[in-house]
């Protein structure tokens, strides 16, 4: 048998967007040019896969030269820049995810890499160090700061194409697309800026300074609802545009942020580029490409926008930084707010975290001097903050079969009589959260989850809000067979809307929940109807809490302020406070009429209600901190959760027990569990949880890594790692 001859070409390492342990080695044939960050097509098993040249990653199992397979092609797309590659590595290491799984998020539009008409060129890699032969020096000089096709570099410098290829292979130059007409109009920094009032101007100046410095820094912008935070950070965006760098704004509910978008357009004379899950694949492709080529000066997006290929990011804004929507709970489990800070550091960019009710994490970072802290204590237009009152349900019980207490009903009536709008808030979709048989007491439960089925009366169906299971609402109890015996227990927004329809048949009502407002068009239409006063009464879930500015809304009634306080969640109080404060902030935003907020509650003395009524967020956070600090709970300690799941109940339990036995021990380390998860069954999988708690100075990643390495995990069991968990289900 003939020994395979050593073929020509260079060995390169390629990271594939797959959940594999490391990167793979390939041979780059001499007729292809690729450097670190180039997108390449490579064979993988019997398939062809797209990957990125990742020359700077260790390969634990280097493959023999003779078995190397060849790179098939190099994509004519801008290379993934070093900053973004480092972000991928960083997120993978921090979240204990395979780097390829993180890379996948940075390759969210593979078709954007195909640009048949585009001609690709090369640009200099700033700060790259490699041997500079006289020819290479000449070529670099000819290239300057431009992007030029390889043939042109060779001609201008009087060197051969071999020199250009050599420079690419050592990373002195990288592929880049030749500039062409921008896909997005440039927002104009001074198109229509508002006149900022003094406290806003001071805050804006501080943010601008951070942008001008081209240095990494984080600022917490804290201001009461309606104080004009948005105008302030848009001023920083304007400065970023003047600097010629790109700006990224992360919003928690981008698909519903139509008011925000039209405001941006009025301010800058052009819309921003958008990034969220509901874009068509064509829009994704165009946007991804425009971002990569620096043609999208401002991009507004959901958390996934964090992994877009900005060539020169100068500013990242995280609006509503306390929102749990920034936490991705599936696949790579990461917190976009925290990773935004990491990306800003890698890009030498400014990062601004914005909230009326900042997380204890961010407040602590500000107090300890890691973040700058800028505050806006007053509402714009001299509007007063809404008056918040508890409505004690023990003293004012609703009528039988109803959910609105008489004082709230009166307040709604009076508000509408004055020609103003009212809003009823209940963070629960559907008609009733529980359906029960009056005869045998049976409760309708999801077959796949530890959860009750929620009645959606309009569709005549029962629905699981965890797995999406639905079934027609049965006529008879599935347990005892009695007909007409099933009764709805408790309210959802549909049931509240039914109640107000009986109370105020004349009122024009609008239900705002994710199933009635499924996307941007519906959100825009809802906002228009409210602004043009075609609606008297809004009934909504948490989607009404965020960002909206309705000038004529003066009353907010919270149907069940205690919802969300139940359960053992570390942050249940903090989160409930943030949500209710935000909902309350929708009331009375224009100067003329002050807003009123009524909280229906069974425990008006609860610290959350007390803080809302006294408008004392700092006091609440201080008490919260005092409670968490001694036990080293976040942010005064670190957490990592392991979620063990399997379709096989016994396998899940056995593995969780094994993990409990092999749990790390030591000074400042504690492992809680294993225990069945609150959602003990989810989508047909049995679940157990373990929680590792460590003092702040201890890194949890190596502990978890070693823990998993020494515990055998059978194939039918999945162990998910959640570093810094925010949900405890
Ligand atoms: P926040 O984001 O803090 O809740 P907004 O930025 O939405 O507050 O501001 C509340 C309202 O006040 C908006 O209608 C906004 O356009 C208006 N506003 C804020 N600052 C100014 C300003 N300097 N000039 C004119 N209008 C302003
Ligand atoms: Zn279910």
XYZ file of C-alpha atoms and ligand atoms in Angstrom:
757
model
C 0.000 0.000 0.000
C 1.422 3.358 -1.001
C 1.880 5.870 1.771
C -0.227 8.904 1.033
C 2.001 11.638 -0.255
C 2.118 14.836 1.773
C -0.150 17.149 -0.043
C 0.535 20.826 -0.424
C -1.267 23.397 1.657
C -1.400 24.738 5.138
C -3.059 23.257 8.191
C -5.767 25.496 9.578
C -8.208 25.143 12.405
C -11.911 25.600 11.749
C -14.652 26.136 14.301
C -17.977 24.723 13.170
C -21.329 26.099 14.342
C -22.197 22.828 16.054
C -22.171 21.749 19.686
C -18.827 19.936 19.380
C -16.061 19.937 21.956
C -13.487 21.933 19.994
C -12.361 23.059 16.550
C -11.297 20.757 13.707
C -8.177 20.811 11.582
C -8.302 21.040 7.798
C -5.854 21.623 5.004
C -6.147 24.837 3.059
C -5.185 24.115 -0.541
C -2.679 26.588 -1.992
C -5.186 28.082 -4.420
C -7.440 29.286 -1.593
C -6.711 32.237 0.638
C -8.094 32.404 4.128
C -6.965 33.916 7.396
C -8.292 33.936 10.933
C -11.996 34.736 10.823
C -12.562 33.702 7.187
C -15.775 31.816 6.538
C -15.003 28.491 4.870
C -16.843 25.441 3.601
C -15.421 22.162 4.813
C -16.363 18.486 4.615
C -17.781 17.025 7.798
C -18.660 13.363 7.676
C -20.652 13.030 4.494
C -21.838 16.627 4.582
C -20.509 20.052 3.824
C -20.457 22.469 6.726
C -19.796 26.143 7.003
C -17.253 27.213 9.594
C -14.881 29.950 10.614
C -11.085 29.802 10.599
C -10.207 29.880 14.285
C -6.444 29.627 14.225
C -6.180 30.832 17.773
C -8.084 27.992 19.447
C -6.376 25.015 21.044
C -7.255 21.706 19.489
C -7.267 18.920 22.050
C -7.058 16.156 19.443
C -4.908 17.226 16.506
C -5.383 14.928 13.588
C -2.530 13.302 11.627
C -1.336 15.214 8.577
C -2.267 12.347 6.265
C -5.866 12.331 7.414
C -6.491 16.057 7.012
C -9.377 16.880 4.745
C -9.381 19.882 2.480
C -11.211 23.163 2.754
C -13.701 23.292 -0.109
C -14.123 27.021 -0.542
C -13.712 30.386 1.112
C -16.818 32.551 1.314
C -16.657 36.036 -0.172
C -17.804 37.644 3.065
C -16.082 39.934 5.536
C -14.069 37.833 7.952
C -15.318 37.460 11.497
C -13.258 39.969 13.387
C -11.025 39.133 16.258
C -13.281 40.988 18.745
C -16.255 38.865 17.856
C -14.216 35.665 17.902
C -13.054 36.570 21.392
C -16.674 37.216 22.418
C -17.632 33.756 21.177
C -14.768 32.222 23.171
C -15.640 34.270 26.231
C -19.348 33.436 26.226
C -18.571 29.753 25.667
C -16.170 29.671 28.590
C -18.455 31.644 30.889
C -21.632 29.720 30.155
C -19.814 26.376 29.836
C -21.216 25.912 26.342
C -19.407 24.387 23.378
C -17.785 27.269 21.421
C -19.472 26.026 18.259
C -22.892 26.468 19.862
C -22.024 30.094 20.559
C -20.552 30.531 17.085
C -23.881 29.421 15.722
C -25.472 32.510 17.265
C -22.881 34.661 15.487
C -23.709 32.955 12.177
C -27.420 33.573 12.363
C -27.777 34.285 8.670
C -25.584 31.844 6.737
C -27.076 32.968 3.447
C -25.592 36.422 4.087
C -22.217 34.868 3.376
C -23.207 34.212 -0.216
C -23.008 37.330 -2.279
C -22.547 36.211 -5.853
C -22.314 39.729 -7.240
C -20.027 41.113 -4.593
C -16.320 41.358 -5.256
C -14.213 40.721 -2.248
C -11.035 42.461 -1.292
C -8.626 42.650 1.575
C -8.002 44.968 4.432
C -5.185 45.336 6.892
C -5.608 43.679 10.271
C -4.851 46.318 12.860
C -2.074 45.359 15.240
C -1.346 42.015 13.577
C 2.222 40.894 14.172
C 4.029 38.802 11.615
C 7.366 38.879 9.866
C 7.438 41.860 7.528
C 9.476 41.054 4.445
C 10.236 44.042 2.198
C 7.561 42.828 -0.236
C 4.968 42.562 2.514
C 5.821 46.041 3.775
C 5.346 47.405 0.259
C 1.989 45.654 -0.073
C 0.792 46.936 3.304
C 1.752 50.451 2.329
C -0.123 50.169 -0.944
C -3.185 48.878 0.898
C -3.179 51.558 3.589
C -6.562 51.739 5.279
C -8.418 50.774 2.095
C -10.139 47.618 1.030
C -8.681 46.430 -2.272
C -8.898 43.284 -4.376
C -5.811 41.089 -4.098
C -4.807 41.627 -7.719
C -4.887 45.364 -7.193
C -2.703 45.186 -4.079
C -0.183 43.103 -5.998
C -0.178 45.510 -8.929
C 0.045 48.677 -6.833
C 2.892 47.300 -4.726
C 4.662 45.559 -7.579
C 4.631 42.198 -5.807
C 3.302 38.783 -6.767
C -0.059 37.350 -5.745
C 1.932 34.830 -3.700
C 2.953 37.663 -1.397
C -0.667 38.664 -0.889
C -1.643 35.077 -0.157
C 1.197 34.739 2.280
C 0.044 37.852 4.108
C -3.472 36.460 4.339
C -2.252 33.178 5.726
C -0.304 34.839 8.536
C -3.198 37.155 9.328
C -1.678 40.469 8.213
C -4.682 41.087 5.999
C -8.202 39.738 6.102
C -10.943 39.402 3.525
C -13.428 42.248 3.358
C -16.096 43.269 0.952
C -15.446 46.199 -1.295
C -17.564 49.108 -0.122
C -20.814 49.676 -1.959
C -23.961 51.702 -1.603
C -25.310 51.456 1.937
C -28.361 49.310 2.521
C -29.657 51.560 5.285
C -30.022 55.330 5.230
C -27.720 57.046 7.701
C -29.513 58.493 10.714
C -28.622 62.171 10.997
C -27.242 63.039 14.454
C -28.665 66.570 14.499
C -31.863 65.982 12.540
C -34.360 66.956 15.259
C -32.826 66.781 18.714
C -35.082 67.844 21.590
C -33.995 70.616 23.911
C -32.874 68.699 26.934
C -33.759 70.098 30.329
C -30.915 70.647 32.708
C -30.749 67.285 34.456
C -31.098 65.560 31.099
C -28.360 67.693 29.577
C -25.997 66.807 32.399
C -26.752 63.117 32.045
C -26.370 63.280 28.272
C -23.025 65.063 28.563
C -21.729 62.282 30.788
C -22.814 59.617 28.297
C -21.390 61.547 25.342
C -18.049 61.788 27.060
C -17.940 58.025 27.390
C -18.626 57.658 23.670
C -16.019 60.259 22.689
C -13.326 58.550 24.745
C -13.448 55.391 22.589
C -12.767 53.547 25.803
C -14.682 50.859 27.596
C -16.925 52.018 30.392
C -20.326 51.124 31.796
C -22.878 53.676 32.966
C -26.098 52.931 34.790
C -28.700 55.459 33.624
C -31.416 55.414 36.245
C -34.461 57.638 35.941
C -38.080 57.493 36.976
C -40.621 56.459 34.328
C -41.285 59.357 31.977
C -38.105 61.210 32.954
C -36.820 61.192 29.403
C -34.157 58.489 29.626
C -34.741 57.574 26.016
C -34.031 61.127 24.825
C -30.850 61.105 26.895
C -29.446 57.907 25.523
C -30.455 58.833 21.977
C -28.146 61.791 22.474
C -25.325 59.346 23.134
C -26.346 57.474 19.974
C -26.051 60.773 18.071
C -22.543 61.209 19.419
C -21.643 57.681 18.363
C -22.823 58.522 14.831
C -20.637 61.636 14.847
C -17.702 59.444 15.832
C -18.398 57.309 12.785
C -18.862 54.208 14.913
C -21.873 51.894 15.094
C -24.409 51.859 17.909
C -26.441 48.909 19.179
C -29.619 49.339 21.214
C -31.042 46.242 22.911
C -34.749 46.362 23.757
C -36.549 43.553 25.609
C -39.657 43.498 23.376
C -38.387 44.785 20.075
C -41.267 43.381 18.042
C -43.710 45.519 20.015
C -41.614 48.663 20.173
C -43.341 50.576 17.399
C -43.601 53.766 19.422
C -39.887 53.649 20.085
C -39.158 53.188 16.406
C -41.246 56.082 15.201
C -39.659 58.251 17.856
C -36.216 57.276 16.616
C -37.155 58.167 13.078
C -38.494 61.569 14.101
C -35.304 62.215 16.039
C -32.809 61.050 13.385
C -34.699 61.390 10.091
C -34.135 57.719 9.272
C -35.144 54.407 10.792
C -32.590 52.155 12.494
C -31.790 48.671 11.279
C -33.771 46.018 13.139
C -32.876 42.583 14.439
C -35.316 40.144 16.008
C -36.737 36.687 15.492
C -39.653 37.779 13.337
C -37.632 39.170 10.449
C -37.896 37.425 7.098
C -34.790 35.542 6.071
C -34.201 38.061 3.299
C -34.246 40.964 5.740
C -31.948 39.032 8.030
C -29.519 38.452 5.195
C -29.479 42.085 4.089
C -29.209 43.351 7.650
C -26.461 40.938 8.683
C -24.474 41.888 5.625
C -25.019 45.628 6.137
C -23.914 45.359 9.763
C -20.787 43.446 8.718
C -19.925 46.060 6.160
C -20.512 48.972 8.494
C -23.550 50.065 6.498
C -25.983 49.896 9.416
C -24.955 52.780 11.674
C -27.594 52.069 14.325
C -29.117 48.682 14.995
C -31.964 48.024 17.393
C -32.523 44.476 18.375
C -33.353 41.688 20.741
C -30.618 39.942 22.712
C -29.405 37.950 19.700
C -28.249 41.216 18.087
C -25.324 41.070 20.470
C -23.645 38.529 18.209
C -23.870 40.530 14.984
C -20.598 41.253 13.164
C -20.212 44.994 13.858
C -16.834 46.107 12.511
C -16.641 49.160 14.756
C -19.041 49.222 17.649
C -18.841 52.389 19.747
C -21.913 52.161 21.981
C -24.244 49.535 23.395
C -27.472 50.580 25.117
C -29.407 48.029 27.151
C -32.837 49.559 27.730
C -34.852 48.112 30.638
C -31.684 46.397 31.794
C -33.511 44.670 34.668
C -35.736 42.706 32.256
C -35.580 38.934 32.468
C -36.311 38.825 28.734
C -32.581 39.472 28.283
C -31.850 36.062 29.702
C -31.828 33.320 27.104
C -33.025 30.145 28.791
C -32.485 27.619 26.040
C -29.492 26.388 24.088
C -26.642 28.626 25.147
C -27.972 29.995 28.429
C -26.692 33.561 28.743
C -27.714 36.996 29.974
C -27.584 39.565 27.198
C -27.099 42.452 29.629
C -23.997 40.873 31.077
C -22.640 39.819 27.707
C -23.282 43.344 26.393
C -20.826 44.562 28.988
C -18.332 41.933 27.834
C -18.740 42.875 24.194
C -18.356 46.572 25.006
C -15.089 45.786 26.771
C -13.787 43.786 23.809
C -14.771 46.614 21.438
C -13.506 49.483 23.615
C -17.049 50.792 23.508
C -19.314 52.576 25.947
C -22.122 50.572 27.490
C -25.212 52.174 29.024
C -27.649 50.198 31.167
C -31.006 51.951 31.388
C -33.841 51.418 33.850
C -36.321 53.037 36.184
C -35.904 50.039 38.471
C -32.372 48.770 37.967
C -31.449 45.279 39.082
C -29.714 44.851 42.399
C -26.757 43.554 40.357
C -26.332 46.819 38.459
C -27.008 49.025 41.470
C -24.371 47.121 43.425
C -21.896 47.495 40.565
C -22.567 51.233 40.579
C -22.223 51.497 44.340
C -18.956 49.628 44.283
C -17.615 51.976 41.623
C -17.426 49.556 38.718
C -20.149 51.419 36.845
C -20.740 55.137 36.599
C -24.179 56.142 37.858
C -26.284 58.861 36.238
C -29.766 59.657 37.510
C -32.867 61.521 36.324
C -35.047 62.068 39.376
C -37.877 64.050 37.716
C -40.513 63.412 35.111
C -40.580 65.481 31.955
C -43.269 68.127 31.370
C -43.276 68.581 35.140
C -45.593 65.589 35.280
C -45.985 64.242 38.777
C -45.269 60.597 39.430
C -48.471 58.619 39.747
C -50.014 58.220 43.172
C -49.878 54.546 44.098
C -52.339 53.073 46.599
C -52.983 49.606 47.868
C -56.527 48.325 47.608
C -56.868 45.799 50.399
C -58.966 42.937 49.058
C -59.797 41.784 52.583
C -61.519 45.095 53.258
C -62.940 45.533 49.766
C -63.749 42.079 48.445
C -65.033 41.946 44.874
C -68.588 40.739 44.392
C -69.061 36.990 44.160
C -67.661 35.636 40.894
C -65.928 38.930 40.128
C -62.339 40.074 40.421
C -62.479 43.854 40.501
C -63.046 45.447 43.919
C -65.754 48.130 44.098
C -63.294 51.039 44.639
C -61.422 50.048 41.472
C -64.668 49.778 39.521
C -65.604 53.271 40.729
C -62.209 54.657 39.786
C -62.493 53.200 36.277
C -65.959 54.710 35.917
C -64.815 58.162 37.053
C -61.738 58.099 34.831
C -63.772 57.283 31.748
C -66.385 59.896 32.713
C -63.605 62.507 32.616
C -62.772 61.338 29.093
C -59.503 59.760 30.168
C -58.244 56.242 29.580
C -57.851 53.466 32.130
C -55.817 50.289 32.086
C -56.330 47.031 33.970
C -53.219 44.943 34.346
C -53.123 41.214 34.983
C -50.096 39.212 34.035
C -51.986 36.169 32.886
C -53.162 35.262 29.417
C -56.379 33.440 28.679
C -59.644 33.158 30.564
C -58.842 31.143 33.668
C -55.590 29.605 34.924
C -57.300 26.520 36.288
C -60.288 24.396 35.353
C -61.756 22.217 38.081
C -64.496 19.624 38.251
C -67.149 20.668 40.757
C -68.194 17.060 41.223
C -64.952 15.163 41.813
C -62.417 17.981 42.319
C -60.313 16.872 39.357
C -58.050 19.585 37.935
C -57.282 19.721 34.240
C -53.545 19.216 33.923
C -51.059 19.175 31.031
C -50.060 15.627 30.070
C -46.451 16.775 29.446
C -45.830 19.289 32.221
C -46.368 19.937 35.904
C -48.817 22.683 35.040
C -52.530 23.376 34.951
C -54.162 23.906 31.593
C -55.244 27.482 30.978
C -58.667 28.026 29.471
C -58.777 30.200 26.346
C -62.491 30.712 26.015
C -62.503 32.532 22.699
C -60.915 29.477 21.047
C -62.856 27.040 23.291
C -59.582 25.349 24.140
C -57.391 24.508 27.096
C -53.743 25.383 26.647
C -50.477 24.622 28.402
C -48.381 27.779 28.599
C -45.194 25.776 28.951
C -45.224 23.271 26.115
C -48.005 24.541 23.858
C -50.185 21.443 24.329
C -53.816 22.318 23.560
C -57.084 20.433 23.620
C -60.718 21.401 23.124
C -62.396 22.385 26.382
C -64.267 19.159 27.249
C -67.966 19.097 27.980
C -67.564 16.485 30.672
C -64.928 15.930 33.335
C -62.274 13.560 31.998
C -62.080 11.884 35.423
C -65.671 11.315 36.621
C -67.507 11.939 33.348
C -70.017 14.388 34.826
C -71.247 16.840 32.212
C -71.264 20.630 32.711
C -69.329 20.206 35.900
C -66.101 21.972 34.925
C -65.672 25.465 36.353
C -63.008 28.097 35.713
C -61.007 29.132 38.756
C -59.318 32.528 38.918
C -59.002 35.146 36.227
C -56.939 35.737 33.127
C -57.213 38.891 31.006
C -60.053 37.422 28.919
C -62.137 36.977 32.043
C -61.406 40.523 33.214
C -62.475 41.792 29.816
C -65.727 39.822 30.208
C -66.259 41.405 33.621
C -65.735 44.955 32.371
C -67.947 44.255 29.368
C -70.768 43.584 31.825
C -69.877 46.547 34.028
C -69.248 49.054 31.235
C -70.980 47.800 28.098
C -70.443 51.186 26.438
C -66.688 51.332 27.005
C -64.438 50.657 24.020
C -62.134 47.913 25.205
C -58.825 46.547 23.977
C -57.128 43.386 25.223
C -53.356 43.478 24.897
C -51.698 40.101 25.382
C -49.194 38.175 23.327
C -51.997 36.210 21.663
C -54.060 39.281 20.719
C -51.033 41.427 19.801
C -48.861 38.867 18.042
C -46.467 41.190 16.243
C -45.294 44.640 15.163
C -48.292 45.409 12.934
C -50.831 44.595 15.647
C -48.794 46.544 18.199
C -48.664 49.588 15.950
C -52.398 49.408 15.351
C -53.104 49.082 19.082
C -50.871 52.055 19.843
C -52.593 54.124 17.157
C -56.063 53.314 18.461
C -55.063 54.261 21.994
C -53.288 57.468 20.956
C -56.269 58.538 18.828
C -58.591 57.800 21.716
C -60.525 55.051 19.984
C -60.100 53.024 23.171
C -61.354 53.801 26.684
C -60.161 50.793 28.585
C -57.066 48.638 28.076
C -56.827 45.181 29.616
C -53.329 43.808 29.349
C -50.624 41.383 30.410
C -46.989 42.359 30.908
C -46.730 43.486 27.296
C -48.474 46.734 28.323
C -45.838 47.434 30.962
C -42.933 48.345 28.756
C -42.068 51.579 27.054
C -45.516 52.748 25.973
C -46.311 56.403 26.255
C -50.044 57.076 26.256
C -50.817 60.718 26.942
C -54.420 60.230 28.062
C -54.000 57.215 30.291
C -54.445 58.280 33.900
C -55.590 55.204 35.820
C -53.852 51.876 36.167
C -55.542 49.101 38.124
C -53.449 46.081 39.024
C -55.873 43.166 39.340
C -53.570 40.860 41.298
C -50.491 42.603 42.667
C -49.565 39.518 44.712
C -49.191 37.314 41.638
C -45.505 36.644 41.164
C -44.640 36.875 44.856
C -45.369 33.217 45.437
C -42.720 30.555 44.975
C -39.187 30.258 46.228
C -37.576 32.447 43.609
C -34.681 34.496 44.927
C -35.757 37.553 42.973
C -39.554 37.194 43.174
C -39.896 40.390 45.206
C -37.460 42.407 43.138
C -39.064 41.289 39.912
C -42.620 41.956 41.056
C -41.590 45.416 42.162
C -39.939 46.139 38.820
C -42.934 44.948 36.835
C -45.530 46.784 38.914
C -43.466 49.951 38.992
C -43.192 49.838 35.250
C -46.916 49.278 34.781
C -47.624 52.085 37.218
C -45.314 54.303 35.174
C -47.778 54.187 32.263
C -50.177 56.419 34.200
C -50.245 60.201 34.004
C -47.257 60.735 31.756
C -48.338 64.164 30.479
C -48.311 67.110 32.836
C -51.991 68.044 32.935
C -53.550 65.080 34.750
C -51.727 63.171 37.456
C -51.969 59.403 37.363
C -53.431 57.049 39.915
C -52.490 53.430 40.438
C -54.548 51.005 42.495
C -52.938 47.742 43.558
C -55.395 45.004 44.468
C -53.618 42.965 47.120
C -54.167 40.720 50.113
C -50.984 41.972 51.771
C -50.616 45.737 51.534
C -47.926 45.546 54.211
C -45.641 43.384 52.042
C -42.283 45.164 51.456
C -42.941 45.229 47.699
C -46.290 47.025 48.118
C -44.839 49.297 50.794
C -41.958 50.307 48.514
C -44.322 50.996 45.626
C -46.645 53.110 47.752
C -43.820 55.084 49.366
C -41.976 55.290 46.031
C -38.895 53.956 47.753
C -37.007 51.661 45.370
C -33.618 52.403 46.953
C -34.997 51.440 50.360
C -36.337 48.184 48.988
C -33.044 47.319 47.294
C -31.158 48.113 50.463
C -33.320 45.722 52.459
C -32.997 43.142 49.698
C -29.202 43.508 49.752
C -29.127 43.154 53.516
C -31.046 39.887 53.156
C -28.914 38.422 50.385
C -25.436 39.464 51.480
C -24.960 37.263 54.584
C -25.811 34.054 52.708
C -23.684 35.040 49.702
C -26.670 35.155 47.386
C -26.221 37.118 44.144
C -24.908 39.676 43.613
C -22.879 38.960 46.763
C -22.057 35.444 45.662
C -22.293 33.271 42.591
C -24.788 30.665 41.487
C -24.768 27.956 38.882
C -27.730 25.652 38.416
C -27.660 22.168 36.961
C -30.923 21.022 35.445
C -31.002 17.260 35.016
C -33.711 15.995 32.706
C -34.752 12.837 30.956
C -37.818 11.213 29.501
C -36.940 8.362 31.830
C -37.930 9.435 35.338
C -35.629 6.968 37.092
C -32.611 7.859 34.970
C -33.099 11.554 35.743
C -33.387 10.845 39.424
C -30.371 8.537 39.501
C -28.157 11.025 37.681
C -29.225 13.877 39.915
C -28.399 11.719 42.938
C -24.989 10.880 41.456
C -24.351 14.562 40.869
C -25.332 15.229 44.468
C -22.790 12.633 45.644
C -19.967 14.001 43.499
C -20.757 17.631 44.234
C -17.830 19.978 44.811
C -17.012 20.800 48.411
C -14.771 23.325 50.045
C -14.507 26.624 51.784
C -17.142 29.067 50.520
C -18.899 26.471 48.379
C -22.308 24.993 48.942
C -24.465 22.697 46.842
C -28.228 22.739 47.336
C -30.230 19.772 46.105
C -30.759 17.609 44.198
C -34.467 18.318 44.368
C -37.290 17.836 41.912
C -37.646 21.056 39.898
C -40.798 23.111 40.521
C -41.634 22.191 36.947
C -40.901 18.542 37.714
C -42.218 17.533 34.314
C -41.680 19.783 31.307
C -42.417 18.785 27.725
C -42.445 15.181 28.797
C -39.062 15.344 30.525
C -38.598 14.659 34.225
C -36.484 17.333 35.855
C -34.310 17.714 38.923
C -32.197 20.662 39.975
C -28.967 21.238 41.835
C -27.707 24.655 42.769
C -24.060 25.500 43.352
C -23.521 28.576 45.463
C -20.083 30.071 45.913
C -18.631 33.152 47.496
C -17.979 35.978 45.106
C -14.237 35.455 44.795
C -14.672 31.864 43.604
C -15.088 31.052 39.919
C -17.876 28.554 39.451
C -16.966 27.472 35.895
C -13.990 25.248 36.764
C -15.945 23.759 39.661
C -18.881 22.842 37.430
C -16.606 21.665 34.647
C -14.769 19.238 36.931
C -17.994 18.200 38.600
C -19.521 17.151 35.282
C -16.292 15.517 34.156
C -16.194 13.192 37.149
C -19.868 12.235 37.049
C -21.019 9.705 34.467
C -24.006 11.093 32.571
C -25.952 8.382 30.694
C -26.970 9.142 27.131
C -30.662 9.431 27.881
C -30.045 12.163 30.455
C -29.346 15.790 29.654
C -27.634 18.114 32.099
C -28.072 21.797 31.363
C -25.804 24.296 33.046
C -27.253 27.687 33.905
C -24.604 30.086 35.189
C -26.180 33.049 37.032
C -29.705 31.590 36.880
C -32.565 34.074 37.001
C -35.422 31.607 36.729
C -35.743 28.792 39.210
C -38.333 26.606 37.542
P -38.525 57.309 29.954
O -37.811 56.560 28.883
O -37.629 57.795 31.035
O -39.748 56.624 30.505
P -39.201 59.069 27.809
O -37.860 59.232 27.223
O -40.158 58.136 27.171
O -39.065 58.667 29.335
O -39.853 60.501 27.959
C -41.188 60.717 28.376
C -41.884 61.692 27.463
O -41.304 62.985 27.584
C -41.785 61.323 25.999
O -42.982 61.686 25.340
C -40.654 62.169 25.499
O -40.747 62.443 24.122
C -40.828 63.444 26.324
N -39.552 64.110 26.536
C -38.544 63.698 27.313
N -37.527 64.581 27.293
C -37.907 65.570 26.475
C -37.300 66.809 26.063
N -36.091 67.170 26.489
N -38.008 67.592 25.230
C -39.235 67.241 24.802
N -39.859 66.099 25.165
C -39.210 65.273 25.991
Zn -47.337 21.351 28.925
